[in-house]
Amino acid sequence: MSKRSTPAIEKFKKKNGGKVIKVYSPGKDAWRRFTRNKTAIIGLCIILALVVVAIFANALAPFDYQHQDYAAAYSLPSAEHLFGTDNYGRDILSRIIYGARYSLLLGLICVICSFLTGGMLGIIAGYFGGMVDEVIMRIMDVFQAIPQILMAISITAALGNGVPQMVAAISISTLPTVSRNCREAILNVKNADYVESSRAIGVGQWKMIFKHMIPNAVGVMVIFVVGLMGFSINMMASLSYLGVGLNPPTPEWGLILSEGKGFFTAYPHMVIFPACMILLTILAFNMLGDGLRDAFDPRLK
């Protein structure tokens, strides 16, 4: 049994005024570093506020997002319409509130689809290595040779506008990035002692992947998921702005921005408010992602 006190420990205590040094688990230590990062906390609070807005959109929106009042068309921001109205007399604030549902939910669906496809390919490539790794990564190189936005535009142009088409476009265009990040995360834990021990006692390959390797690489993957959420929302808004995303009158932020761009000179509020929401959301996810990265791996700070 180890001693509770040694001459070295007593000397250390005297040097530090008898203070007891607390030792935290890796998870608690990461949480402490995260809570000390004010930028990350601000990003988390903004995201939580957006989630609340999306969930309670029916109660928070002052008008229905499809309600048209031609008598109030082109109204500037006022007490009745805080963000003004568009060319159809629809309340912009209400459309932005409902738009949070589409942006956050569809962004999450895109991330899940990306990980179910590209993530699994990267995990398989990283674990099996050899010819399997070469074939998968060379295919990903072919995908990566095409800029993501151009690939997404090509897919939506071929399949048409709509939610399934846009989810497919964003998921396919992010395949190379997701697969490479997941592959790197698996390679970092592939040669760990617990993996070698599990292999020595005869643990199956798929059980090894899902029970031992993925849970220990999930920290790195979570950081990437947060960043990918912001990217997916940005890509979604870009496609809708270019006219190859969702169809009107869907209150998606990029589509609201696209509908107001023709009136920017005379009625800038039709563009400024949805643009600010896109900017704020992406900024919040980037701030949260940077905070998680610094918390899980302080060497990168």
One Martini backbone bead per residue (centre of mass of N, CA, C, O) as a GRO file, in nm:
protein
  301
    1MET     BB    1   0.097   0.036   0.022
    2SER     BB    2   0.072   0.356  -0.010
    3LYS     BB    3   0.169   0.653   0.096
    4ARG     BB    4   0.026   0.952   0.212
    5SER     BB    5   0.324   1.034   0.323
    6THR     BB    6   0.611   1.219   0.232
    7PRO     BB    7   0.883   1.412   0.226
    8ALA     BB    8   0.806   1.540  -0.047
    9ILE     BB    9   0.514   1.621   0.029
   10GLU     BB   10   0.585   1.796   0.278
   11LYS     BB   11   0.762   1.996   0.119
   12PHE     BB   12   0.538   2.087  -0.075
   13LYS     BB   13   0.341   2.196   0.142
   14LYS     BB   14   0.531   2.409   0.264
   15LYS     BB   15   0.576   2.566  -0.003
   16ASN     BB   16   0.231   2.595  -0.024
   17GLY     BB   17   0.109   2.641   0.272
   18GLY     BB   18  -0.066   2.362   0.301
   19LYS     BB   19  -0.195   2.309   0.041
   20VAL     BB   20  -0.441   2.142  -0.140
   21ILE     BB   21  -0.422   1.942  -0.422
   22LYS     BB   22  -0.637   1.906  -0.673
   23VAL     BB   23  -0.770   1.617  -0.845
   24TYR     BB   24  -0.882   1.572  -1.168
   25SER     BB   25  -1.055   1.461  -1.401
   26PRO     BB   26  -1.059   1.491  -1.736
   27GLY     BB   27  -1.354   1.590  -1.751
   28LYS     BB   28  -1.342   1.810  -1.527
   29ASP     BB   29  -1.102   1.963  -1.644
   30ALA     BB   30  -1.243   2.040  -1.911
   31TRP     BB   31  -1.482   2.191  -1.779
   32ARG     BB   32  -1.312   2.409  -1.639
   33ARG     BB   33  -1.189   2.525  -1.898
   34PHE     BB   34  -1.457   2.593  -2.035
   35THR     BB   35  -1.582   2.788  -1.808
   36ARG     BB   36  -1.330   2.996  -1.845
   37ASN     BB   37  -1.448   3.044  -2.135
   38LYS     BB   38  -1.623   3.311  -2.236
   39THR     BB   39  -1.665   3.265  -2.539
   40ALA     BB   40  -1.795   2.982  -2.516
   41ILE     BB   41  -2.033   3.065  -2.334
   42ILE     BB   42  -2.159   3.262  -2.530
   43GLY     BB   43  -2.208   3.058  -2.755
   44LEU     BB   44  -2.389   2.868  -2.587
   45CYS     BB   45  -2.611   3.076  -2.518
   46ILE     BB   46  -2.695   3.136  -2.807
   47ILE     BB   47  -2.778   2.847  -2.885
   48LEU     BB   48  -2.989   2.807  -2.662
   49ALA     BB   49  -3.166   3.043  -2.753
   50LEU     BB   50  -3.227   2.928  -3.036
   51VAL     BB   51  -3.362   2.669  -2.937
   52VAL     BB   52  -3.593   2.807  -2.786
   53VAL     BB   53  -3.705   2.958  -3.029
   54ALA     BB   54  -3.765   2.704  -3.200
   55ILE     BB   55  -3.961   2.561  -3.002
   56PHE     BB   56  -4.127   2.856  -2.934
   57ALA     BB   57  -4.235   2.996  -3.200
   58ASN     BB   58  -4.546   3.010  -3.163
   59ALA     BB   59  -4.520   3.206  -2.903
   60LEU     BB   60  -4.307   3.432  -3.012
   61ALA     BB   61  -4.452   3.494  -3.260
   62PRO     BB   62  -4.661   3.757  -3.364
   63PHE     BB   63  -4.679   3.598  -3.640
   64ASP     BB   64  -4.740   3.450  -3.916
   65TYR     BB   65  -4.518   3.364  -4.169
   66GLN     BB   66  -4.771   3.376  -4.403
   67HIS     BB   67  -4.875   3.646  -4.337
   68GLN     BB   68  -5.058   3.887  -4.535
   69ASP     BB   69  -5.001   4.260  -4.557
   70TYR     BB   70  -5.027   4.492  -4.800
   71ALA     BB   71  -5.058   4.754  -4.622
   72ALA     BB   72  -4.758   4.671  -4.474
   73ALA     BB   73  -4.569   4.697  -4.691
   74TYR     BB   74  -4.241   4.799  -4.638
   75SER     BB   75  -4.202   4.820  -4.345
   76LEU     BB   76  -4.053   4.957  -4.099
   77PRO     BB   77  -3.928   4.954  -3.810
   78SER     BB   78  -4.147   4.886  -3.528
   79ALA     BB   79  -4.365   4.818  -3.278
   80GLU     BB   80  -4.522   4.606  -3.453
   81HIS     BB   81  -4.251   4.578  -3.645
   82LEU     BB   82  -3.938   4.525  -3.551
   83PHE     BB   83  -3.826   4.420  -3.859
   84GLY     BB   84  -4.050   4.450  -4.031
   85THR     BB   85  -4.136   4.416  -4.380
   86ASP     BB   86  -4.214   4.289  -4.674
   87ASN     BB   87  -4.351   4.279  -4.998
   88TYR     BB   88  -4.606   4.105  -4.851
   89GLY     BB   89  -4.633   4.187  -4.533
   90ARG     BB   90  -4.436   4.019  -4.376
   91ASP     BB   91  -4.302   3.929  -4.082
   92ILE     BB   92  -3.969   3.910  -4.018
   93LEU     BB   93  -3.948   3.808  -3.728
   94SER     BB   94  -4.126   3.557  -3.765
   95ARG     BB   95  -3.951   3.428  -3.990
   96ILE     BB   96  -3.692   3.407  -3.819
   97ILE     BB   97  -3.801   3.231  -3.592
   98TYR     BB   98  -3.887   2.995  -3.779
   99GLY     BB   99  -3.602   2.965  -3.913
  100ALA     BB  100  -3.460   2.821  -3.675
  101ARG     BB  101  -3.578   2.544  -3.728
  102TYR     BB  102  -3.451   2.490  -4.004
  103SER     BB  103  -3.151   2.545  -3.948
  104LEU     BB  104  -3.106   2.352  -3.703
  105LEU     BB  105  -3.241   2.089  -3.800
  106LEU     BB  106  -3.103   2.059  -4.080
  107GLY     BB  107  -2.815   2.077  -3.973
  108LEU     BB  108  -2.836   1.818  -3.800
  109ILE     BB  109  -2.911   1.623  -4.029
  110CYS     BB  110  -2.654   1.667  -4.195
  111VAL     BB  111  -2.458   1.566  -3.980
  112ILE     BB  112  -2.570   1.282  -3.945
  113CYS     BB  113  -2.537   1.195  -4.244
  114SER     BB  114  -2.231   1.243  -4.259
  115PHE     BB  115  -2.158   1.030  -4.031
  116LEU     BB  116  -2.304   0.777  -4.158
  117THR     BB  117  -2.099   0.797  -4.399
  118GLY     BB  118  -1.817   0.940  -4.374
  119GLY     BB  119  -1.755   0.845  -4.085
  120MET     BB  120  -1.752   0.536  -4.141
  121LEU     BB  121  -1.535   0.544  -4.358
  122GLY     BB  122  -1.311   0.662  -4.173
  123ILE     BB  123  -1.315   0.437  -3.958
  124ILE     BB  124  -1.251   0.200  -4.145
  125ALA     BB  125  -0.987   0.314  -4.259
  126GLY     BB  126  -0.836   0.349  -3.984
  127TYR     BB  127  -0.856   0.051  -3.880
  128PHE     BB  128  -0.768  -0.133  -4.134
  129GLY     BB  129  -0.626  -0.021  -4.361
  130GLY     BB  130  -0.449  -0.032  -4.630
  131MET     BB  131  -0.647  -0.093  -4.894
  132VAL     BB  132  -0.897   0.031  -4.766
  133ASP     BB  133  -0.775   0.309  -4.717
  134GLU     BB  134  -0.691   0.374  -5.008
  135VAL     BB  135  -0.966   0.359  -5.148
  136ILE     BB  136  -1.125   0.564  -4.975
  137MET     BB  137  -0.924   0.810  -4.999
  138ARG     BB  138  -0.929   0.831  -5.311
  139ILE     BB  139  -1.227   0.893  -5.331
  140MET     BB  140  -1.211   1.149  -5.154
  141ASP     BB  141  -1.021   1.302  -5.347
  142VAL     BB  142  -1.225   1.332  -5.573
  143PHE     BB  143  -1.430   1.497  -5.409
  144GLN     BB  144  -1.219   1.725  -5.313
  145ALA     BB  145  -1.165   1.849  -5.603
  146ILE     BB  146  -1.445   1.962  -5.542
  147PRO     BB  147  -1.607   2.212  -5.454
  148GLN     BB  148  -1.855   2.220  -5.229
  149ILE     BB  149  -2.051   2.430  -5.353
  150LEU     BB  150  -2.052   2.305  -5.641
  151MET     BB  151  -2.158   2.029  -5.563
  152ALA     BB  152  -2.422   2.124  -5.431
  153ILE     BB  153  -2.534   2.269  -5.680
  154SER     BB  154  -2.534   2.024  -5.871
  155ILE     BB  155  -2.726   1.843  -5.708
  156THR     BB  156  -2.971   2.042  -5.689
  157ALA     BB  157  -2.995   2.084  -5.997
  158ALA     BB  158  -3.060   1.775  -6.051
  159LEU     BB  159  -3.291   1.722  -5.816
  160GLY     BB  160  -3.376   1.984  -5.682
  161ASN     BB  161  -3.584   2.130  -5.474
  162GLY     BB  162  -3.541   2.071  -5.121
  163VAL     BB  163  -3.480   1.895  -4.843
  164PRO     BB  164  -3.354   1.624  -4.943
  165GLN     BB  165  -3.163   1.753  -5.153
  166MET     BB  166  -3.002   1.934  -4.956
  167VAL     BB  167  -2.903   1.714  -4.763
  168ALA     BB  168  -2.752   1.554  -4.980
  169ALA     BB  169  -2.562   1.779  -5.075
  170ILE     BB  170  -2.420   1.837  -4.801
  171SER     BB  171  -2.331   1.548  -4.732
  172ILE     BB  172  -2.158   1.495  -4.988
  173SER     BB  173  -1.971   1.756  -4.971
  174THR     BB  174  -1.863   1.650  -4.664
  175LEU     BB  175  -1.725   1.371  -4.683
  176PRO     BB  176  -1.413   1.423  -4.681
  177THR     BB  177  -1.394   1.577  -4.409
  178VAL     BB  178  -1.526   1.365  -4.226
  179SER     BB  179  -1.349   1.117  -4.292
  180ARG     BB  180  -1.074   1.242  -4.209
  181ASN     BB  181  -1.141   1.309  -3.914
  182CYS     BB  182  -1.223   1.022  -3.825
  183ARG     BB  183  -0.961   0.882  -3.904
  184GLU     BB  184  -0.777   1.047  -3.715
  185ALA     BB  185  -0.921   0.968  -3.449
  186ILE     BB  186  -0.862   0.660  -3.477
  187LEU     BB  187  -0.550   0.673  -3.503
  188ASN     BB  188  -0.503   0.793  -3.210
  189VAL     BB  189  -0.632   0.501  -3.074
  190LYS     BB  190  -0.525   0.238  -3.214
  191ASN     BB  191  -0.236   0.215  -3.023
  192ALA     BB  192  -0.351   0.167  -2.766
  193ASP     BB  193  -0.347  -0.031  -2.490
  194TYR     BB  194  -0.653  -0.114  -2.478
  195VAL     BB  195  -0.656  -0.220  -2.770
  196GLU     BB  196  -0.436  -0.436  -2.741
  197SER     BB  197  -0.578  -0.591  -2.513
  198SER     BB  198  -0.840  -0.657  -2.666
  199ARG     BB  199  -0.699  -0.809  -2.896
  200ALA     BB  200  -0.560  -1.031  -2.714
  201ILE     BB  201  -0.861  -1.144  -2.605
  202GLY     BB  202  -1.056  -1.145  -2.877
  203VAL     BB  203  -1.183  -0.898  -2.988
  204GLY     BB  204  -1.379  -0.785  -3.207
  205GLN     BB  205  -1.378  -0.553  -3.451
  206TRP     BB  206  -1.659  -0.412  -3.412
  207LYS     BB  207  -1.643  -0.399  -3.105
  208MET     BB  208  -1.389  -0.229  -3.099
  209ILE     BB  209  -1.502   0.018  -3.242
  210PHE     BB  210  -1.778   0.071  -3.067
  211LYS     BB  211  -1.657   0.022  -2.758
  212HIS     BB  212  -1.349   0.161  -2.772
  213MET     BB  213  -1.284   0.379  -2.999
  214ILE     BB  214  -1.520   0.580  -3.030
  215PRO     BB  215  -1.551   0.670  -2.726
  216ASN     BB  216  -1.236   0.779  -2.728
  217ALA     BB  217  -1.304   0.981  -2.997
  218VAL     BB  218  -1.552   1.175  -2.926
  219GLY     BB  219  -1.418   1.444  -2.852
  220VAL     BB  220  -1.318   1.518  -3.138
  221MET     BB  221  -1.596   1.484  -3.281
  222VAL     BB  222  -1.754   1.706  -3.131
  223ILE     BB  223  -1.591   1.942  -3.233
  224PHE     BB  224  -1.661   1.888  -3.534
  225VAL     BB  225  -1.970   1.904  -3.515
  226VAL     BB  226  -1.993   2.200  -3.437
  227GLY     BB  227  -1.853   2.309  -3.693
  228LEU     BB  228  -2.051   2.166  -3.897
  229MET     BB  229  -2.304   2.318  -3.823
  230GLY     BB  230  -2.214   2.596  -3.924
  231PHE     BB  231  -2.156   2.503  -4.214
  232SER     BB  232  -2.441   2.396  -4.287
  233ILE     BB  233  -2.590   2.665  -4.248
  234ASN     BB  234  -2.425   2.818  -4.457
  235MET     BB  235  -2.488   2.632  -4.699
  236MET     BB  236  -2.795   2.661  -4.687
  237ALA     BB  237  -2.804   2.968  -4.730
  238SER     BB  238  -2.653   2.970  -5.000
  239LEU     BB  239  -2.850   2.796  -5.165
  240SER     BB  240  -3.103   2.972  -5.119
  241TYR     BB  241  -2.981   3.236  -5.233
  242LEU     BB  242  -2.929   3.090  -5.527
  243GLY     BB  243  -3.204   2.899  -5.576
  244VAL     BB  244  -3.113   2.572  -5.464
  245GLY     BB  245  -3.301   2.512  -5.224
  246LEU     BB  246  -3.556   2.626  -5.095
  247ASN     BB  247  -3.895   2.691  -5.097
  248PRO     BB  248  -4.135   2.891  -5.124
  249PRO     BB  249  -4.231   3.017  -4.796
  250THR     BB  250  -3.983   2.939  -4.654
  251PRO     BB  251  -3.824   3.045  -4.336
  252GLU     BB  252  -3.534   3.075  -4.449
  253TRP     BB  253  -3.268   3.275  -4.419
  254GLY     BB  254  -3.159   3.263  -4.713
  255LEU     BB  255  -3.437   3.315  -4.846
  256ILE     BB  256  -3.493   3.587  -4.715
  257LEU     BB  257  -3.242   3.720  -4.835
  258SER     BB  258  -3.315   3.672  -5.135
  259GLU     BB  259  -3.593   3.829  -5.132
  260GLY     BB  260  -3.440   4.115  -5.031
  261LYS     BB  261  -3.211   4.199  -5.240
  262GLY     BB  262  -3.395   4.382  -5.439
  263PHE     BB  263  -3.444   4.598  -5.168
  264PHE     BB  264  -3.184   4.716  -5.034
  265THR     BB  265  -3.175   5.020  -5.103
  266ALA     BB  266  -3.468   5.094  -4.979
  267TYR     BB  267  -3.481   4.806  -4.781
  268PRO     BB  268  -3.241   4.692  -4.571
  269HIS     BB  269  -3.401   4.518  -4.352
  270MET     BB  270  -3.449   4.262  -4.545
  271VAL     BB  271  -3.126   4.186  -4.503
  272ILE     BB  272  -2.994   4.242  -4.225
  273PHE     BB  273  -3.142   4.045  -4.028
  274PRO     BB  274  -3.084   3.766  -4.162
  275ALA     BB  275  -2.776   3.809  -4.175
  276CYS     BB  276  -2.732   3.835  -3.866
  277MET     BB  277  -2.833   3.549  -3.795
  278ILE     BB  278  -2.624   3.392  -3.952
  279LEU     BB  279  -2.377   3.518  -3.820
  280LEU     BB  280  -2.443   3.450  -3.521
  281THR     BB  281  -2.463   3.141  -3.548
  282ILE     BB  282  -2.184   3.079  -3.664
  283LEU     BB  283  -2.025   3.221  -3.441
  284ALA     BB  284  -2.125   3.044  -3.205
  285PHE     BB  285  -2.014   2.771  -3.310
  286ASN     BB  286  -1.718   2.863  -3.325
  287MET     BB  287  -1.685   2.938  -3.027
  288LEU     BB  288  -1.757   2.658  -2.916
  289GLY     BB  289  -1.543   2.494  -3.071
  290ASP     BB  290  -1.294   2.638  -2.954
  291GLY     BB  291  -1.356   2.572  -2.657
  292LEU     BB  292  -1.351   2.261  -2.685
  293ARG     BB  293  -1.065   2.239  -2.790
  294ASP     BB  294  -0.925   2.370  -2.542
  295ALA     BB  295  -1.044   2.168  -2.329
  296PHE     BB  296  -0.943   1.886  -2.456
  297ASP     BB  297  -0.676   2.058  -2.587
  298PRO     BB  298  -0.451   2.278  -2.448
  299ARG     BB  299  -0.213   2.263  -2.664
  300LEU     BB  300  -0.386   2.436  -2.890
  301LYS     BB  301  -0.397   2.730  -2.745
   0.00000   0.00000   0.00000
